[in-house]
Amino acid sequence: MALPLSILDLSPIDAGSSSGQALRNTIKLAQRADALGYTRYWLSEHHNTSMTASPVPEIMIAHVAQATERIHVGSGGVMLPNHSPLKVAEGFRVLEALHPGRIDLGIGRAPGTDPRTALALRRSREALNADDFPEQLTELLAFAQEEEFPVGHPFRTVKATPMDVQLPPIWLLGSSDFSAQAAAAFGLGFSFAHHINPEFAVPAIRLYRENFQPSKRLPAPHVILTTGVICADTDEEVEGLSQAMALTFLRLRTGRAGQIASPEEARAYQYNAMERGMIDEARRRQIAGRPEVVKEKLLTLVQQTGADELMISAMMYGFENRVRLIELLAAAFELPAATSYPAQQSTAQI
């Protein structure tokens, strides 16, 4: 069986572009991924940033699912502590009703933003500091009608609507042992963020598999491994795009977050010694190269972790470059609908 290949899209805003264009690019990229044979297309939740245009994945899921035909569309993810479980359950039941069998509900527990913005989202310091993610997840499953609220619980008679639609498949996202243990205990699929914490991928996935408890939703453990990839036709292009993303993350880490830097900006930037150390670290988190090099590295990573699926974080400067990235990987991995594309053909036909 071929390795399923999917995409995580943060709707990056390229230097000199706009958030509206970034969102339109997301829809176009999803259409290309759908045609190429990718399995899933997930949208993220990030707040108070000029780097991405992805604060409300539910809205983008609806637009992407409407604009595509077969690809599964989901959240990567909805940050559950920012929302009420009932609201999440109802929103994704509506999506499932409109696009049956094609929606994924990826759940995370990080705020997806800075502490002050998280406070604005949750509206109290008590909510901001609460350590109740397992309770929230239990509520979500109860509203999915897979678990029952105990007798006397104030929500026991509350039903998520539409009532005749099941909640789509739930995936727990994470980059730590906490997420691995929670996904195992609740019998949920697990998506590990290798691009955030690459060193912990192997032990976290092992922990998840060893402790997995079969559930109504999932009889056996299932892992999606997400990692950042930069891929292009030539080594020169790869180097320029890698430098651009390293500068983008340097600015993020040093409180100067902005739009996705261009290769030209990165080449002109004068790094000090501390900054060079930081960009070296950022680049170690990326898998970069021409298609055959990237494929070999990704397959090695899958072999090391035992992941069942691979998801590519498509954070890279330039919409045309992101289209080319997914074309090259689709051809390298021989996805069912993929064919080879000449280097000059890309977004002009979208």
CSV table of C-alpha atoms in Angstrom, one decimal:
chain,number,residue,atom,x,y,z
A,1,MET,CA,0.0,0.0,0.0
A,2,ALA,CA,1.3,3.5,-1.0
A,3,LEU,CA,2.2,5.8,1.8
A,4,PRO,CA,-0.6,8.4,2.3
A,5,LEU,CA,0.7,11.9,1.7
A,6,SER,CA,-1.1,15.0,3.0
A,7,ILE,CA,-0.6,18.8,3.5
A,8,LEU,CA,-0.8,21.2,6.4
A,9,ASP,CA,-1.5,24.7,5.2
A,10,LEU,CA,-1.1,27.8,7.5
A,11,SER,CA,-2.1,30.2,4.7
A,12,PRO,CA,1.3,32.0,4.8
A,13,ILE,CA,1.3,35.6,3.8
A,14,ASP,CA,4.2,36.3,1.5
A,15,ALA,CA,6.2,39.5,1.7
A,16,GLY,CA,4.4,42.2,-0.3
A,17,SER,CA,1.2,40.2,-0.5
A,18,SER,CA,-2.1,40.3,1.6
A,19,SER,CA,-4.1,38.0,3.8
A,20,GLY,CA,-6.9,37.9,1.3
A,21,GLN,CA,-4.5,36.6,-1.4
A,22,ALA,CA,-3.1,34.1,1.1
A,23,LEU,CA,-6.5,32.7,1.7
A,24,ARG,CA,-7.3,32.5,-2.0
A,25,ASN,CA,-3.9,30.8,-2.5
A,26,THR,CA,-4.9,28.2,0.1
A,27,ILE,CA,-8.0,27.3,-1.9
A,28,LYS,CA,-6.0,27.0,-5.1
A,29,LEU,CA,-3.3,24.9,-3.5
A,30,ALA,CA,-5.9,22.6,-2.1
A,31,GLN,CA,-7.5,22.2,-5.5
A,32,ARG,CA,-4.0,21.2,-6.9
A,33,ALA,CA,-3.4,18.8,-4.1
A,34,ASP,CA,-6.8,17.2,-4.7
A,35,ALA,CA,-6.0,16.7,-8.4
A,36,LEU,CA,-2.6,15.3,-7.5
A,37,GLY,CA,-3.8,12.5,-5.2
A,38,TYR,CA,-3.0,13.9,-1.7
A,39,THR,CA,-5.0,12.3,1.1
A,40,ARG,CA,-5.7,15.2,3.5
A,41,TYR,CA,-5.6,18.9,3.5
A,42,TRP,CA,-5.5,20.5,7.0
A,43,LEU,CA,-5.9,24.1,8.0
A,44,SER,CA,-4.4,25.6,11.1
A,45,GLU,CA,-5.5,28.0,13.9
A,46,HIS,CA,-3.1,30.9,14.7
A,47,HIS,CA,-4.0,34.3,16.1
A,48,ASN,CA,-2.5,37.8,16.2
A,49,THR,CA,0.2,37.3,13.6
A,50,SER,CA,1.0,39.0,10.3
A,51,MET,CA,2.8,35.8,9.1
A,52,THR,CA,-0.3,33.7,8.4
A,53,ALA,CA,-4.0,34.2,7.7
A,54,SER,CA,-5.4,31.2,9.5
A,55,PRO,CA,-7.3,32.2,12.7
A,56,VAL,CA,-10.5,30.3,11.9
A,57,PRO,CA,-9.9,26.9,10.3
A,58,GLU,CA,-13.6,26.0,10.2
A,59,ILE,CA,-14.4,28.7,7.7
A,60,MET,CA,-11.5,27.7,5.5
A,61,ILE,CA,-12.4,24.0,5.8
A,62,ALA,CA,-15.9,24.8,4.4
A,63,HIS,CA,-14.4,26.8,1.4
A,64,VAL,CA,-11.7,24.2,0.6
A,65,ALA,CA,-14.1,21.3,0.8
A,66,GLN,CA,-16.5,23.1,-1.5
A,67,ALA,CA,-13.8,23.8,-4.0
A,68,THR,CA,-12.4,20.2,-4.0
A,69,GLU,CA,-13.8,16.8,-4.9
A,70,ARG,CA,-12.2,13.9,-3.0
A,71,ILE,CA,-9.5,15.1,-0.6
A,72,HIS,CA,-10.2,15.0,3.2
A,73,VAL,CA,-10.3,18.5,4.6
A,74,GLY,CA,-9.7,19.2,8.3
A,75,SER,CA,-8.2,21.2,11.1
A,76,GLY,CA,-4.6,21.0,12.0
A,77,GLY,CA,-5.9,22.0,14.4
A,78,VAL,CA,-8.7,23.5,16.4
A,79,MET,CA,-7.1,24.7,19.7
A,80,LEU,CA,-9.8,23.3,22.0
A,81,PRO,CA,-8.9,25.4,25.1
A,82,ASN,CA,-9.8,28.5,23.0
A,83,HIS,CA,-13.4,27.2,22.4
A,84,SER,CA,-16.3,25.5,24.0
A,85,PRO,CA,-16.5,21.8,23.2
A,86,LEU,CA,-20.2,22.2,22.3
A,87,LYS,CA,-19.4,24.9,19.7
A,88,VAL,CA,-16.6,22.8,18.2
A,89,ALA,CA,-18.9,19.7,18.0
A,90,GLU,CA,-21.7,21.7,16.3
A,91,GLY,CA,-19.4,23.4,13.9
A,92,PHE,CA,-17.9,20.1,12.7
A,93,ARG,CA,-21.2,18.3,12.6
A,94,VAL,CA,-22.4,21.0,10.2
A,95,LEU,CA,-19.2,20.6,8.1
A,96,GLU,CA,-19.7,16.8,8.1
A,97,ALA,CA,-23.4,17.2,7.0
A,98,LEU,CA,-22.3,19.4,4.1
A,99,HIS,CA,-19.3,17.2,3.1
A,100,PRO,CA,-20.0,13.7,4.4
A,101,GLY,CA,-17.0,11.4,4.9
A,102,ARG,CA,-14.5,14.2,3.9
A,103,ILE,CA,-14.0,16.1,7.2
A,104,ASP,CA,-11.3,15.6,9.8
A,105,LEU,CA,-11.4,17.2,13.3
A,106,GLY,CA,-7.8,17.8,14.5
A,107,ILE,CA,-7.6,19.0,18.1
A,108,GLY,CA,-4.8,20.8,19.8
A,109,ARG,CA,-4.3,22.1,23.3
A,110,ALA,CA,-1.8,25.0,22.7
A,111,PRO,CA,-3.2,28.5,22.4
A,112,GLY,CA,-1.9,29.0,18.9
A,113,THR,CA,-0.7,32.5,19.9
A,114,ASP,CA,1.0,34.6,22.5
A,115,PRO,CA,-0.3,34.7,26.2
A,116,ARG,CA,-2.0,38.1,25.9
A,117,THR,CA,-3.9,37.1,22.8
A,118,ALA,CA,-4.8,33.8,24.5
A,119,LEU,CA,-6.2,35.8,27.4
A,120,ALA,CA,-8.3,37.8,24.9
A,121,LEU,CA,-9.6,34.5,23.5
A,122,ARG,CA,-10.4,32.8,26.8
A,123,ARG,CA,-11.5,36.0,28.6
A,124,SER,CA,-10.3,35.2,32.1
A,125,ARG,CA,-7.0,34.4,33.7
A,126,GLU,CA,-8.7,31.4,35.4
A,127,ALA,CA,-9.5,30.0,31.9
A,128,LEU,CA,-6.1,30.8,30.6
A,129,ASN,CA,-4.4,28.9,33.5
A,130,ALA,CA,-6.8,26.1,33.7
A,131,ASP,CA,-5.3,22.6,33.2
A,132,ASP,CA,-8.5,20.9,32.1
A,133,PHE,CA,-7.8,19.7,28.6
A,134,PRO,CA,-8.8,16.1,29.4
A,135,GLU,CA,-12.1,17.3,30.8
A,136,GLN,CA,-12.7,19.4,27.6
A,137,LEU,CA,-11.9,16.4,25.4
A,138,THR,CA,-14.3,14.3,27.5
A,139,GLU,CA,-17.0,16.9,26.9
A,140,LEU,CA,-16.4,16.9,23.2
A,141,LEU,CA,-16.8,13.1,23.0
A,142,ALA,CA,-19.9,13.3,25.1
A,143,PHE,CA,-21.4,15.8,22.7
A,144,ALA,CA,-20.4,13.4,19.9
A,145,GLN,CA,-22.7,10.9,21.7
A,146,GLU,CA,-19.9,8.4,22.1
A,147,GLU,CA,-19.6,8.9,25.8
A,148,GLU,CA,-22.4,9.9,28.2
A,149,PHE,CA,-22.4,12.7,30.7
A,150,PRO,CA,-22.7,11.3,34.2
A,151,VAL,CA,-26.1,11.5,36.0
A,152,GLY,CA,-26.5,14.9,37.5
A,153,HIS,CA,-24.1,16.6,35.0
A,154,PRO,CA,-25.5,20.0,33.9
A,155,PHE,CA,-24.9,19.2,30.3
A,156,ARG,CA,-26.5,15.7,30.3
A,157,THR,CA,-29.6,16.8,28.4
A,158,VAL,CA,-27.7,19.1,25.9
A,159,LYS,CA,-27.4,17.7,22.4
A,160,ALA,CA,-25.1,19.0,19.7
A,161,THR,CA,-26.9,19.7,16.5
A,162,PRO,CA,-27.5,18.7,13.8
A,163,MET,CA,-28.3,15.6,15.9
A,164,ASP,CA,-28.5,13.1,12.9
A,165,VAL,CA,-24.9,13.7,11.9
A,166,GLN,CA,-21.9,12.1,13.4
A,167,LEU,CA,-18.8,14.1,14.5
A,168,PRO,CA,-16.1,13.5,11.9
A,169,PRO,CA,-12.9,11.5,12.8
A,170,ILE,CA,-11.0,13.1,15.7
A,171,TRP,CA,-7.2,13.4,15.7
A,172,LEU,CA,-5.2,14.7,18.7
A,173,LEU,CA,-2.3,16.9,17.7
A,174,GLY,CA,0.8,17.3,19.7
A,175,SER,CA,4.6,17.4,20.1
A,176,SER,CA,5.0,16.0,23.6
A,177,ASP,CA,4.4,12.9,25.8
A,178,PHE,CA,1.2,14.6,27.2
A,179,SER,CA,-0.5,14.5,23.8
A,180,ALA,CA,0.7,11.0,23.0
A,181,GLN,CA,-0.7,9.7,26.3
A,182,ALA,CA,-4.0,11.5,25.9
A,183,ALA,CA,-4.5,10.3,22.3
A,184,ALA,CA,-3.7,6.7,23.5
A,185,ALA,CA,-6.0,6.9,26.6
A,186,PHE,CA,-9.0,8.3,24.6
A,187,GLY,CA,-8.4,5.9,21.6
A,188,LEU,CA,-7.9,8.7,19.1
A,189,GLY,CA,-5.7,9.1,16.1
A,190,PHE,CA,-2.4,10.9,16.9
A,191,SER,CA,-0.7,13.6,14.7
A,192,PHE,CA,2.8,14.4,15.8
A,193,ALA,CA,4.4,17.7,15.0
A,194,HIS,CA,7.9,16.7,14.0
A,195,HIS,CA,8.6,20.2,12.6
A,196,ILE,CA,8.1,21.5,16.2
A,197,ASN,CA,9.9,18.9,18.3
A,198,PRO,CA,11.8,16.5,16.0
A,199,GLU,CA,13.9,14.9,18.7
A,200,PHE,CA,10.8,13.6,20.5
A,201,ALA,CA,9.0,12.0,17.5
A,202,VAL,CA,10.2,8.5,18.1
A,203,PRO,CA,9.6,8.2,21.9
A,204,ALA,CA,6.2,10.0,21.6
A,205,ILE,CA,4.9,7.7,18.9
A,206,ARG,CA,6.2,4.7,20.7
A,207,LEU,CA,4.5,5.8,23.9
A,208,TYR,CA,1.2,6.3,22.0
A,209,ARG,CA,1.3,2.9,20.4
A,210,GLU,CA,2.3,1.1,23.6
A,211,ASN,CA,-0.6,2.7,25.6
A,212,PHE,CA,-3.3,2.8,23.0
A,213,GLN,CA,-6.8,1.9,24.2
A,214,PRO,CA,-9.1,0.8,21.4
A,215,SER,CA,-12.3,2.9,21.1
A,216,LYS,CA,-15.5,3.0,19.2
A,217,ARG,CA,-13.8,5.4,16.8
A,218,LEU,CA,-10.5,3.7,16.3
A,219,PRO,CA,-9.8,0.0,16.9
A,220,ALA,CA,-6.0,0.3,16.5
A,221,PRO,CA,-3.4,3.2,16.8
A,222,HIS,CA,-2.9,5.4,13.8
A,223,VAL,CA,-0.2,8.0,13.4
A,224,ILE,CA,0.2,11.0,11.1
A,225,LEU,CA,3.7,12.5,11.1
A,226,THR,CA,3.8,16.2,10.2
A,227,THR,CA,7.1,17.8,9.1
A,228,GLY,CA,8.4,20.9,7.4
A,229,VAL,CA,9.6,20.4,3.8
A,230,ILE,CA,11.3,22.6,1.3
A,231,CYS,CA,11.6,21.1,-2.1
A,232,ALA,CA,12.4,22.6,-5.6
A,233,ASP,CA,13.9,21.6,-8.9
A,234,THR,CA,17.4,22.9,-8.2
A,235,ASP,CA,19.8,23.1,-5.3
A,236,GLU,CA,20.1,26.8,-5.8
A,237,GLU,CA,16.3,27.3,-5.5
A,238,VAL,CA,16.3,25.0,-2.4
A,239,GLU,CA,19.0,27.1,-0.7
A,240,GLY,CA,17.3,30.4,-1.4
A,241,LEU,CA,13.9,29.1,-0.1
A,242,SER,CA,15.6,27.6,3.0
A,243,GLN,CA,17.3,30.8,3.8
A,244,ALA,CA,14.1,32.7,3.5
A,245,MET,CA,12.2,30.5,5.9
A,246,ALA,CA,15.1,30.5,8.4
A,247,LEU,CA,15.0,34.4,8.4
A,248,THR,CA,11.2,34.3,8.8
A,249,PHE,CA,11.5,32.1,11.9
A,250,LEU,CA,14.4,34.1,13.2
A,251,ARG,CA,12.1,37.2,13.1
A,252,LEU,CA,9.4,35.2,14.8
A,253,ARG,CA,11.7,34.1,17.6
A,254,THR,CA,13.1,37.6,18.2
A,255,GLY,CA,9.7,39.4,18.4
A,256,ARG,CA,9.9,40.8,14.9
A,257,ALA,CA,7.4,38.5,13.2
A,258,GLY,CA,6.2,39.6,9.8
A,259,GLN,CA,5.3,38.3,6.4
A,260,ILE,CA,7.1,35.3,4.9
A,261,ALA,CA,10.6,36.6,3.9
A,262,SER,CA,11.7,36.3,0.3
A,263,PRO,CA,15.0,34.7,-0.8
A,264,GLU,CA,16.2,38.2,-1.8
A,265,GLU,CA,15.6,39.5,1.7
A,266,ALA,CA,17.4,36.6,3.2
A,267,ARG,CA,20.4,37.0,0.9
A,268,ALA,CA,20.7,40.7,1.8
A,269,TYR,CA,20.3,40.2,5.6
A,270,GLN,CA,23.4,40.7,7.8
A,271,TYR,CA,23.3,38.1,10.6
A,272,ASN,CA,25.2,38.4,13.8
A,273,ALA,CA,26.7,35.4,15.6
A,274,MET,CA,23.7,34.7,17.8
A,275,GLU,CA,21.3,35.0,14.9
A,276,ARG,CA,23.4,32.5,12.8
A,277,GLY,CA,23.1,30.0,15.6
A,278,MET,CA,19.3,30.5,15.6
A,279,ILE,CA,18.9,30.1,11.9
A,280,ASP,CA,21.1,27.0,11.9
A,281,GLU,CA,18.7,25.5,14.5
A,282,ALA,CA,15.7,26.5,12.3
A,283,ARG,CA,17.2,24.9,9.3
A,284,ARG,CA,17.8,21.6,11.1
A,285,ARG,CA,14.0,21.3,11.6
A,286,GLN,CA,13.5,21.4,7.8
A,287,ILE,CA,13.8,18.6,5.4
A,288,ALA,CA,15.1,20.3,2.3
A,289,GLY,CA,16.4,19.3,-1.1
A,290,ARG,CA,15.5,18.2,-4.6
A,291,PRO,CA,12.7,15.7,-4.9
A,292,GLU,CA,14.8,12.5,-4.8
A,293,VAL,CA,16.7,13.8,-1.7
A,294,VAL,CA,13.6,14.8,0.1
A,295,LYS,CA,11.9,11.5,-0.6
A,296,GLU,CA,14.8,9.5,0.8
A,297,LYS,CA,14.9,11.6,4.0
A,298,LEU,CA,11.1,11.4,4.5
A,299,LEU,CA,11.0,7.6,4.0
A,300,THR,CA,13.8,7.3,6.5
A,301,LEU,CA,11.8,9.4,9.0
A,302,VAL,CA,8.8,7.2,8.4
A,303,GLN,CA,10.8,4.1,9.0
A,304,GLN,CA,12.3,5.5,12.2
A,305,THR,CA,9.0,6.6,13.6
A,306,GLY,CA,6.7,3.9,12.3
A,307,ALA,CA,4.2,6.6,11.1
A,308,ASP,CA,1.2,5.4,9.1
A,309,GLU,CA,0.8,8.7,7.2
A,310,LEU,CA,3.0,11.6,6.3
A,311,MET,CA,1.8,15.3,6.3
A,312,ILE,CA,3.9,18.1,4.8
A,313,SER,CA,3.9,21.5,6.3
A,314,ALA,CA,3.9,23.8,3.2
A,315,MET,CA,5.5,26.8,4.8
A,316,MET,CA,7.6,28.3,2.0
A,317,TYR,CA,7.9,31.6,0.3
A,318,GLY,CA,5.9,32.1,-2.9
A,319,PHE,CA,2.6,30.5,-4.0
A,320,GLU,CA,4.2,29.3,-7.2
A,321,ASN,CA,7.0,27.6,-5.2
A,322,ARG,CA,4.4,25.9,-2.9
A,323,VAL,CA,2.5,24.6,-5.9
A,324,ARG,CA,5.8,23.3,-7.4
A,325,LEU,CA,6.6,21.7,-4.0
A,326,ILE,CA,3.5,19.6,-4.0
A,327,GLU,CA,3.8,18.7,-7.6
A,328,LEU,CA,7.4,17.4,-7.1
A,329,LEU,CA,6.5,15.4,-4.1
A,330,ALA,CA,3.4,13.9,-5.7
A,331,ALA,CA,5.5,12.7,-8.6
A,332,ALA,CA,8.3,11.5,-6.3
A,333,PHE,CA,5.9,9.4,-4.2
A,334,GLU,CA,3.9,8.3,-7.2
A,335,LEU,CA,0.6,9.4,-5.8
A,336,PRO,CA,-2.3,7.8,-7.7
A,337,ALA,CA,-3.3,10.9,-9.7
A,338,ALA,CA,0.2,12.3,-10.0
A,339,THR,CA,2.1,12.7,-13.2
A,340,SER,CA,5.4,14.4,-14.0
A,341,TYR,CA,5.4,18.1,-14.6
A,342,PRO,CA,8.1,20.1,-16.5
A,343,ALA,CA,9.9,22.7,-14.5
A,344,GLN,CA,8.3,25.6,-16.4
A,345,GLN,CA,4.7,24.4,-15.8
A,346,SER,CA,3.1,25.3,-12.5
A,347,THR,CA,0.6,27.9,-11.4
A,348,ALA,CA,-0.2,29.3,-14.8
A,349,GLN,CA,-2.8,26.6,-15.3
A,350,ILE,CA,-4.5,27.1,-12.0
